[in-house]
XYZ file of C-alpha atoms in Angstrom:
72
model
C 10.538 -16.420 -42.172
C 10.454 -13.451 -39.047
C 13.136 -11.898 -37.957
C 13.410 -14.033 -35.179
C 13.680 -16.989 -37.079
C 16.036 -15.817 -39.229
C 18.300 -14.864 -36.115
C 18.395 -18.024 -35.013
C 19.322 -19.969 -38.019
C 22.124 -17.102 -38.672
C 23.265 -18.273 -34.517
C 23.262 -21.715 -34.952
C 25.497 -21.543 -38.455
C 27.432 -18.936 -36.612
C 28.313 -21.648 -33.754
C 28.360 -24.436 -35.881
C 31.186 -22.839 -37.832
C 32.757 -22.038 -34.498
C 32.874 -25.699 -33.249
C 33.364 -26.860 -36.500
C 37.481 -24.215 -36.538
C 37.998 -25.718 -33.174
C 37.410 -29.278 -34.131
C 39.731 -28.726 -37.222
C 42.138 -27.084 -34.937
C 42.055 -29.870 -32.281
C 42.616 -32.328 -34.955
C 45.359 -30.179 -36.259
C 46.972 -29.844 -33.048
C 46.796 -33.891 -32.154
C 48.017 -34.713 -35.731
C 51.218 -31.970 -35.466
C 51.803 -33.362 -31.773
C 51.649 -37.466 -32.988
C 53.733 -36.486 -35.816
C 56.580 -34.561 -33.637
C 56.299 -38.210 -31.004
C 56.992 -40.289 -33.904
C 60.199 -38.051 -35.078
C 61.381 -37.826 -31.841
C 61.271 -41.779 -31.347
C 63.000 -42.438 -34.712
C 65.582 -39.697 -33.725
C 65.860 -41.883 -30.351
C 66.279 -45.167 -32.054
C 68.708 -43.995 -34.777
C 70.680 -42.276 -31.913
C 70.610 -45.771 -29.788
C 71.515 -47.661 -32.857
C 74.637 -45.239 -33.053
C 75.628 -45.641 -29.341
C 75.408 -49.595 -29.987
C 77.277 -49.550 -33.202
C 80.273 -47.627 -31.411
C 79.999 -49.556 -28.426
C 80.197 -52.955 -30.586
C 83.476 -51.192 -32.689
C 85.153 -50.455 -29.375
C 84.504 -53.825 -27.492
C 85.937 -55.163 -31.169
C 88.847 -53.485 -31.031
C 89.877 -54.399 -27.601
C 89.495 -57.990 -28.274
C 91.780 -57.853 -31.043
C 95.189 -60.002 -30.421
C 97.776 -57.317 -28.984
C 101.331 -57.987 -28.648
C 102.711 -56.301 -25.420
C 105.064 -53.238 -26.082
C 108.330 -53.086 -24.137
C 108.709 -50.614 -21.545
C 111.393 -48.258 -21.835
């Protein structure tokens, strides 16, 4: 092989690493981001589930029977 040659197989390994780092990068990046969406969502629901379990124990404990208290 010349010189030349040579060059330009040692280029296009050289930028085929190159876009093969940012490709594993991107798909790195888009993995760490879809996994962060889904643990925020769950953290939402769980949270929402909370809310509505309170809200049901409160509307449960006003419609229990009360007797009314005398006033002093």
């Amino acid at each position: 092989m010349t010189p030349g040659q040579v060059f330009t197989v040692a280029v296009i390994g050289g930028l085929a690493a190159i876009v093969g780092l940012a490709l594993g990068v991107g798909l790195a990046l888009g993995l760490y981001l879809l996994v962060a969406r889904l643990m925020d969502a769950v953290e939402e629901r769980q949270e929402q589930r909370r809310r509505r379990r309170d809200s049901d124990t409160c509307r449960a404990i006003f419609a229990l029977p009360t007797t009314d208290h005398p006033t002093e």
